[in-house]
mmCIF file of C-alpha atoms in Angstrom:
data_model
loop_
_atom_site.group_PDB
_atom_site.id
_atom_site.type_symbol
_atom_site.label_atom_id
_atom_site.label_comp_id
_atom_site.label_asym_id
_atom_site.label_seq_id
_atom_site.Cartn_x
_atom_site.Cartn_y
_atom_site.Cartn_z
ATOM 1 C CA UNK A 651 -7.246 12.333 -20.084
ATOM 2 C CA UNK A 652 -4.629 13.990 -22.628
ATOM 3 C CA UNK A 653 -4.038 17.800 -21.950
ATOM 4 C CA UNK A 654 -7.376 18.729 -20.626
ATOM 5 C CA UNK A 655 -10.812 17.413 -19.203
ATOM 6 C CA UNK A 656 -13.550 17.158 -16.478
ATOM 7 C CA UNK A 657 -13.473 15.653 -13.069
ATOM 8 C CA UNK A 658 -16.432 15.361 -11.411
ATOM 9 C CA UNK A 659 -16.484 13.878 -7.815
ATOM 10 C CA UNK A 660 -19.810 13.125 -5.581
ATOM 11 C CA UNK A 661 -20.286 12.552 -2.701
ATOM 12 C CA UNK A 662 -23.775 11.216 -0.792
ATOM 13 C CA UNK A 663 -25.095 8.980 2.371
ATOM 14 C CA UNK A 664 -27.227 6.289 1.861
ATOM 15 C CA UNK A 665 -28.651 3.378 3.397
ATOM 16 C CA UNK A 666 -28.286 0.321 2.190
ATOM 17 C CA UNK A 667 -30.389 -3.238 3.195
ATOM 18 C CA UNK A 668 -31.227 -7.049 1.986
ATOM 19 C CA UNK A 669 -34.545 -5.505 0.563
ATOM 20 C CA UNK A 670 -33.857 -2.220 -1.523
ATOM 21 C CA UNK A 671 -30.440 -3.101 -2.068
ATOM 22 C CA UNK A 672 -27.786 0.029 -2.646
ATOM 23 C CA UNK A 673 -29.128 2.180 -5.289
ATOM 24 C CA UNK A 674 -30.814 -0.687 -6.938
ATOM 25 C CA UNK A 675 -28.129 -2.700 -6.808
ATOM 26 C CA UNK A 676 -29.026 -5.895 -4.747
ATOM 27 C CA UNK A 677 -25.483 -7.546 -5.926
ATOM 28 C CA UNK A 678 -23.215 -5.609 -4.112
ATOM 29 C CA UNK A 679 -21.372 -7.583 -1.491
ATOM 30 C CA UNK A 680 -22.202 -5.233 1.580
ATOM 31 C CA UNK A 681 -23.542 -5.443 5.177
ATOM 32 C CA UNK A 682 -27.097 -3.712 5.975
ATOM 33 C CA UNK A 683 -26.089 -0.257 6.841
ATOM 34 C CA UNK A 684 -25.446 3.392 6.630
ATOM 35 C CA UNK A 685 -22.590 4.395 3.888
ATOM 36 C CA UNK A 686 -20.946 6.862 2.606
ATOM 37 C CA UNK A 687 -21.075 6.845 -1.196
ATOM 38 C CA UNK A 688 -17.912 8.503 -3.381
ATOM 39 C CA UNK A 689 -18.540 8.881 -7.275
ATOM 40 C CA UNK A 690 -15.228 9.617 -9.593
ATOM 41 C CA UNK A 691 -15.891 9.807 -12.882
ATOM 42 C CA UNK A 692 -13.690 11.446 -15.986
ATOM 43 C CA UNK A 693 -14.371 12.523 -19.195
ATOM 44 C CA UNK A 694 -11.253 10.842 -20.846
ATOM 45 C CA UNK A 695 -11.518 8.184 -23.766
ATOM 46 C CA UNK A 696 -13.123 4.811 -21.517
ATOM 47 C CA UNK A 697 -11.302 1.770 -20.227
ATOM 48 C CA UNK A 698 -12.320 -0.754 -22.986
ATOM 49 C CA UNK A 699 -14.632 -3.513 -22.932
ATOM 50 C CA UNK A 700 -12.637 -6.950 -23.180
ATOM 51 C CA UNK A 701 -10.084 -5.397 -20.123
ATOM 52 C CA UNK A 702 -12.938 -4.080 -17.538
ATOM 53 C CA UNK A 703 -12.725 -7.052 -15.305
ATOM 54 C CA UNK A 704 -9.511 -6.854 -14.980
ATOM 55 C CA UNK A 705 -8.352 -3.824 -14.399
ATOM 56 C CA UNK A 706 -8.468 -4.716 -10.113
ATOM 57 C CA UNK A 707 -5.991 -7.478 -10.779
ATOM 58 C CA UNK A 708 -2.815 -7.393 -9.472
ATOM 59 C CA UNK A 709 -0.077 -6.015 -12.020
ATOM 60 C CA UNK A 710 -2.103 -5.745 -14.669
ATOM 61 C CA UNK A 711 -1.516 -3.007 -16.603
ATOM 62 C CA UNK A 712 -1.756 -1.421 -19.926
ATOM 63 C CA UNK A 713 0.623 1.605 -19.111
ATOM 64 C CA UNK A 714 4.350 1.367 -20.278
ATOM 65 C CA UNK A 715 5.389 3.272 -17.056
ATOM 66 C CA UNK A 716 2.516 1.846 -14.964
ATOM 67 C CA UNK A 717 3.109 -0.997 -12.257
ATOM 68 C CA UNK A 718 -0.496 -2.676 -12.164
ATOM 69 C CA UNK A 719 -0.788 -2.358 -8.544
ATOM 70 C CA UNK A 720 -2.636 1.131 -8.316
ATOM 71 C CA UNK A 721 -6.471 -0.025 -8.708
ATOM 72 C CA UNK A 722 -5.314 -3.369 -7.027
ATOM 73 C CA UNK A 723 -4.275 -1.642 -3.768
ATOM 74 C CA UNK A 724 -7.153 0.486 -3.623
ATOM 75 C CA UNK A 725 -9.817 -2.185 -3.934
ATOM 76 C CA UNK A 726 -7.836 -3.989 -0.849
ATOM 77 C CA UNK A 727 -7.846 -1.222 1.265
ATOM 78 C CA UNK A 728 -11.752 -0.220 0.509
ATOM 79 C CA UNK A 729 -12.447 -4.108 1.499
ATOM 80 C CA UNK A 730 -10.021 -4.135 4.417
ATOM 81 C CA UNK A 731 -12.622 -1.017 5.603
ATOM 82 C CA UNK A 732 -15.405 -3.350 5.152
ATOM 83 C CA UNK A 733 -16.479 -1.233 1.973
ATOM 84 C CA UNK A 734 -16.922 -2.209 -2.177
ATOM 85 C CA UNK A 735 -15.341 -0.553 -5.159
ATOM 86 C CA UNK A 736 -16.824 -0.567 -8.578
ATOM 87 C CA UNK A 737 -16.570 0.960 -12.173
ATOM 88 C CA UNK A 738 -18.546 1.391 -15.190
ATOM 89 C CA UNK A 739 -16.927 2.707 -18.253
ATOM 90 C CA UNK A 740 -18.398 3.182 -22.582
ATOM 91 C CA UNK A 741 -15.550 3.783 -24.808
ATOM 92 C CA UNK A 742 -15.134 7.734 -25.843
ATOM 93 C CA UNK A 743 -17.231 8.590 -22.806
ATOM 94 C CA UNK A 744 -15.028 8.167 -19.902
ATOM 95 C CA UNK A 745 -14.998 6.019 -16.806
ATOM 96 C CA UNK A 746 -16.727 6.247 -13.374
ATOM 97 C CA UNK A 747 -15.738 4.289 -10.608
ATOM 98 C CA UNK A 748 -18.246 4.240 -7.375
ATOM 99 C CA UNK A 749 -16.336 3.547 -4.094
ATOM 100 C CA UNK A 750 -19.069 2.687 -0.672
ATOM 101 C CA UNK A 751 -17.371 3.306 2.762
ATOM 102 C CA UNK A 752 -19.305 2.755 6.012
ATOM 103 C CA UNK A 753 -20.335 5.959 8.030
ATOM 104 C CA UNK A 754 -19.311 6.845 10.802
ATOM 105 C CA UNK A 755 -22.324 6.529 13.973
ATOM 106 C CA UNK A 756 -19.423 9.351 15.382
ATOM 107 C CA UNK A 757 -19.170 12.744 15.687
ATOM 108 C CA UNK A 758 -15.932 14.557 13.946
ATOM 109 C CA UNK A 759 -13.397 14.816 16.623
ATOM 110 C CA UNK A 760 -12.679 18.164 18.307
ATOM 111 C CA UNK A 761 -8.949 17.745 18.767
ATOM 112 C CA UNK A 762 -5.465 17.487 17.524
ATOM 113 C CA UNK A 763 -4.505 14.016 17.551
ATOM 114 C CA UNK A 764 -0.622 13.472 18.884
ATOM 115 C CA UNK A 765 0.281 10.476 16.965
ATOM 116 C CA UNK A 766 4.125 10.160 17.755
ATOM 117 C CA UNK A 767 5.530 7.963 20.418
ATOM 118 C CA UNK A 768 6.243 8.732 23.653
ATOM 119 C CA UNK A 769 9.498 9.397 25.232
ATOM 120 C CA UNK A 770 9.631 6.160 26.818
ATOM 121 C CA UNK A 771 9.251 3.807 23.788
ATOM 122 C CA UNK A 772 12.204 5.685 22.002
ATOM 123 C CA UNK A 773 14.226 3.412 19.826
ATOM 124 C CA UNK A 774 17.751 3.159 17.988
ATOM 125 C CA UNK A 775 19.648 1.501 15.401
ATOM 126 C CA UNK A 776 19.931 2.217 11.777
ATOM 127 C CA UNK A 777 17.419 1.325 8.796
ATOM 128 C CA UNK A 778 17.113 0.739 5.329
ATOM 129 C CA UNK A 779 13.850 1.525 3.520
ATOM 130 C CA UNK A 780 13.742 0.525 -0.108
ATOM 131 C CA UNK A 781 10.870 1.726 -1.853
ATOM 132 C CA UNK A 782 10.039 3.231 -5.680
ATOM 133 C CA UNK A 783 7.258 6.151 -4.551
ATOM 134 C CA UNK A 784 8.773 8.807 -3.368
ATOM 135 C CA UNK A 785 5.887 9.959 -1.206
ATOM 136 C CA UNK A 786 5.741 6.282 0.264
ATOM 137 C CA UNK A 787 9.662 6.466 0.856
ATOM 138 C CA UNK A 788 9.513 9.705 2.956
ATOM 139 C CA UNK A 789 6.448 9.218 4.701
ATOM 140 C CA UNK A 790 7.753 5.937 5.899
ATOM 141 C CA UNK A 791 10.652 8.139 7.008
ATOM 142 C CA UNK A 792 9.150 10.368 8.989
ATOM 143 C CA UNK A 793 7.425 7.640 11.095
ATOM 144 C CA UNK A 794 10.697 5.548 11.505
ATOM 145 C CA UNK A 795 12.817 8.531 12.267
ATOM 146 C CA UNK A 796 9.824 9.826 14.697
ATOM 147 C CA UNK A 797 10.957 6.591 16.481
ATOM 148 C CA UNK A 798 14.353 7.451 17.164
ATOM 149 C CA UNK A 799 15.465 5.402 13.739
ATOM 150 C CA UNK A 800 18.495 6.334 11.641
ATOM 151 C CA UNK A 801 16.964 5.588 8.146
ATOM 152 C CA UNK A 802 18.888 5.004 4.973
ATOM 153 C CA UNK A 803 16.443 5.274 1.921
ATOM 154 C CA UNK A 804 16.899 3.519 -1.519
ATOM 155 C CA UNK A 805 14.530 3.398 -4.536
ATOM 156 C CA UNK A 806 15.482 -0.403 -5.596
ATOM 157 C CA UNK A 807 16.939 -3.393 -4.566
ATOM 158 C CA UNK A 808 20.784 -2.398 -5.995
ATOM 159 C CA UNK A 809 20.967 0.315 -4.139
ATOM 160 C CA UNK A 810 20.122 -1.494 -0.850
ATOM 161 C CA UNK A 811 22.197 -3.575 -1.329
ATOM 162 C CA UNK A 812 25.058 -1.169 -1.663
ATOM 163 C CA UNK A 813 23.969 0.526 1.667
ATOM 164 C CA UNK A 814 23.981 -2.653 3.359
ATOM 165 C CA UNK A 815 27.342 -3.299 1.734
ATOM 166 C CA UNK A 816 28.716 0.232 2.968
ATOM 167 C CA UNK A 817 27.503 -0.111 6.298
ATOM 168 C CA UNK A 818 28.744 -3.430 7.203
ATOM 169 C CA UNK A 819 32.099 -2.168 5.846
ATOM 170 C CA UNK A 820 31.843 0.905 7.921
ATOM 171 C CA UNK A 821 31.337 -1.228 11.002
ATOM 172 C CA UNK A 822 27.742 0.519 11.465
ATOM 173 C CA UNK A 823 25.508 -2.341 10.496
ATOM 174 C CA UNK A 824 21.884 -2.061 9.573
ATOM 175 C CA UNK A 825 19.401 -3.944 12.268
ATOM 176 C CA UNK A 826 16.802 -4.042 9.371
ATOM 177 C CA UNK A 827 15.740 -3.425 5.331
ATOM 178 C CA UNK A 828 12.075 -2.824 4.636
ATOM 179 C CA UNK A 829 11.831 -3.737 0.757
ATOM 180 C CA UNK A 830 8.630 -2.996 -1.350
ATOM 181 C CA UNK A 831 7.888 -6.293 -3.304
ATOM 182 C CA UNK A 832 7.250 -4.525 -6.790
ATOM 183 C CA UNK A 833 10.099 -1.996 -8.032
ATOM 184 C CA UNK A 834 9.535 -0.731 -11.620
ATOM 185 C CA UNK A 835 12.513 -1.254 -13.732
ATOM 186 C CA UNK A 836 14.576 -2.397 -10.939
ATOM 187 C CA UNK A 837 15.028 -4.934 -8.082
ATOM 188 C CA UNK A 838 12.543 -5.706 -5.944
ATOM 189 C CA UNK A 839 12.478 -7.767 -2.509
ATOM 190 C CA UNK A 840 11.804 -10.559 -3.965
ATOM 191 C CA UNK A 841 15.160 -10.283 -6.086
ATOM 192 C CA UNK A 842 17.139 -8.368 -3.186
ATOM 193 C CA UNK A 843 16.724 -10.485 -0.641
ATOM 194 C CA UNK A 844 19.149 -13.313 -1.832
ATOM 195 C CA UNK A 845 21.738 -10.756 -2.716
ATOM 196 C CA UNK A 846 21.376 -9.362 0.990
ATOM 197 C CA UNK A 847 21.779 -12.985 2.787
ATOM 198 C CA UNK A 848 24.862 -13.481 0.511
ATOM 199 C CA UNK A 849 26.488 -10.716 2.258
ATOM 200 C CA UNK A 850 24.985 -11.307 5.725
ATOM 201 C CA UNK A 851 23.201 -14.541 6.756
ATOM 202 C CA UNK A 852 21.765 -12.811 9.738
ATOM 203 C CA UNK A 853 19.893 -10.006 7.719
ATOM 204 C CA UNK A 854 17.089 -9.111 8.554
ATOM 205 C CA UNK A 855 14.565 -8.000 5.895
ATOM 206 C CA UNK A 856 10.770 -7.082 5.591
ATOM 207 C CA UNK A 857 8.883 -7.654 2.583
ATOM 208 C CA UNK A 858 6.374 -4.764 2.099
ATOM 209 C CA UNK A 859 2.927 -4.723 -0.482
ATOM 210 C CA UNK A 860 -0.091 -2.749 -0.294
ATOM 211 C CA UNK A 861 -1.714 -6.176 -2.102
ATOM 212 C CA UNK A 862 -1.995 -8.524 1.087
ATOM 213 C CA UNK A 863 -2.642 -11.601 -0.862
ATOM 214 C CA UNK A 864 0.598 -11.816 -2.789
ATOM 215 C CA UNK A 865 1.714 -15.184 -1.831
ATOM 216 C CA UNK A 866 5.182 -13.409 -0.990
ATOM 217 C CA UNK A 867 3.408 -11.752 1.858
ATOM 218 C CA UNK A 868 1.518 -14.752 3.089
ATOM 219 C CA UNK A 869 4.502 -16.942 2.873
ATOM 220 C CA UNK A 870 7.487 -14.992 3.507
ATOM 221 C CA UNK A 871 9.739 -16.700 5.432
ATOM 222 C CA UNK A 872 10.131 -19.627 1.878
ATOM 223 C CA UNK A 873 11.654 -16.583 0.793
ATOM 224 C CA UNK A 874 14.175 -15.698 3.134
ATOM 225 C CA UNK A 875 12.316 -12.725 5.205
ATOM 226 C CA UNK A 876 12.101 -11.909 8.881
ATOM 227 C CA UNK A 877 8.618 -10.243 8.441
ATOM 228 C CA UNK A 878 5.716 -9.089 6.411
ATOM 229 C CA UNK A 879 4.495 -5.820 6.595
ATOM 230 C CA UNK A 880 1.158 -4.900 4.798
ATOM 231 C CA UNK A 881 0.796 -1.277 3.148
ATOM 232 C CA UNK A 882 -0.204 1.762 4.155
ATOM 233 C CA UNK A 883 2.170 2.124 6.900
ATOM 234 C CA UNK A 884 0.628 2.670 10.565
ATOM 235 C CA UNK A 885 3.057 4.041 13.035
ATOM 236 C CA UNK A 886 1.737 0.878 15.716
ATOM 237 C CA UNK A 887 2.418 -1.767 12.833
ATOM 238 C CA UNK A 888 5.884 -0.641 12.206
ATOM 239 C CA UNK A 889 6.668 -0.579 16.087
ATOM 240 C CA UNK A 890 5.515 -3.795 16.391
ATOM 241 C CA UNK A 891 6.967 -5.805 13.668
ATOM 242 C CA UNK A 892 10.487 -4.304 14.203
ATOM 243 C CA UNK A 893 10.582 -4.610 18.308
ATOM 244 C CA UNK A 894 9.579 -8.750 17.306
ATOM 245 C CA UNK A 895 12.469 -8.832 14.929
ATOM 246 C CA UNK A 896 15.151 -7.371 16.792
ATOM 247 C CA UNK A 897 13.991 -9.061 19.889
#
């Protein structure tokens, strides 16, 4: 929407079975059950006709600045919470896109959760994290210096390349490089990894992707990575996959 217009989000529970269906809609690949039922819609200018089925695939894209991973990503993670994602859209009247989550059977919990690790599983070393969204890059910070991390950041694959470069020289190597696979206008892992084992056969790098099925992800190790770790970041994930690394 240019310069101004409406927003309107909704929010409802419903049930949904083989019978009645969700709404009406008998076609929508879900389990019988209680959901939770988010409504987004705009009142911007439509997503056209010809380009509606594809606006879930991955890097597709009709923004100059865009990477074609946004929608992608978020229709994997709804599925990944056993959930559906769809959109409906008429050209000059906006877009709404309908996202089903399963309830909860739970009751809100009454606590602060503590979600940083404990004294005892403490770690060391030093990082790089190569990433092009800011807000991904410092989150993914937070948690790796909240494990006892030193973490170089860079925002493509030339600059972690240089870091790597610097710290070998410095005699402070880097025990790993987490590397986002997509990096607009720059370097990704896919590119950066090569340069990296030119420099040091032994390094050690993680390809990263909030799309699981890239076949980069699935396959990683034909392209020259240690690991494969899936996006968003969990604190437990990134534990994990660097303690089997560095073992």
């Amino acid at each position: 929407m240019k310069n101004n217009g409406l927003i309107t989000i909704r929010a409802e529970n419903l049930e949904y079975t083989n019978e009645t269906g969700c709404e009406g809609e008998k076609d929508i690949p879900l389990a019988p059950g209680r959901y939770v039922k988010l409504t987004i819609e705009d009142s911007g200018s439509g997503i056209p006709q010809h380009i509606l089925d594809r606006i879930f695939e991955p890097y597709f894209t009709t923004k100059t600045e865009g990477s074609g991973l946004g929608l992608a990503v978020t229709r994997s993670i709804v599925t990944r919470h056993g959930g559906h994602i769809t959109v409906s859209s008429n050209k000059g009247k906006g877009a709404s896109f309908t996202i089903y989550l399963p309830a909860s059977s739970g009751h809100a919990l009454g606590h602060t959760l503590h979600v940083g690790p404990s004294e005892h599983t403490k770690r060391d070393g030093r990082l790089i994290l190569m990433d092009d969204d800011e807000m991904i890059l410092e989150l993914a910070k937070i948690l790796l210096e909240d494990m006892g991390y030193q973490v170089l950041t860079a925002r493509d694959g030339r600059q972690a390349v240089d870091l790597y470069k610097a710290a070998m020289n410095e005699g402070r190597p880097v025990s790993a490089v987490i590397m986002d696979i997509t990096v607009l206008g720059g370097m990704g892992a896919k590119e950066t990894m090569p340069e990296l084992l030119k420099i040091d056969p032994g390094c050690k790098g993680v390809v990263s992707s909030g799309y699981s099925q890239d076949p980069i992800m699935s396959n990683y190790k034909e392209y020259g990575f240690a690991a494969a770790l899936p996006k968003p970041y969990r604190m437990e994930d990134l534990a994990a996959m660097l303690d089997k690394i560095q073992a």
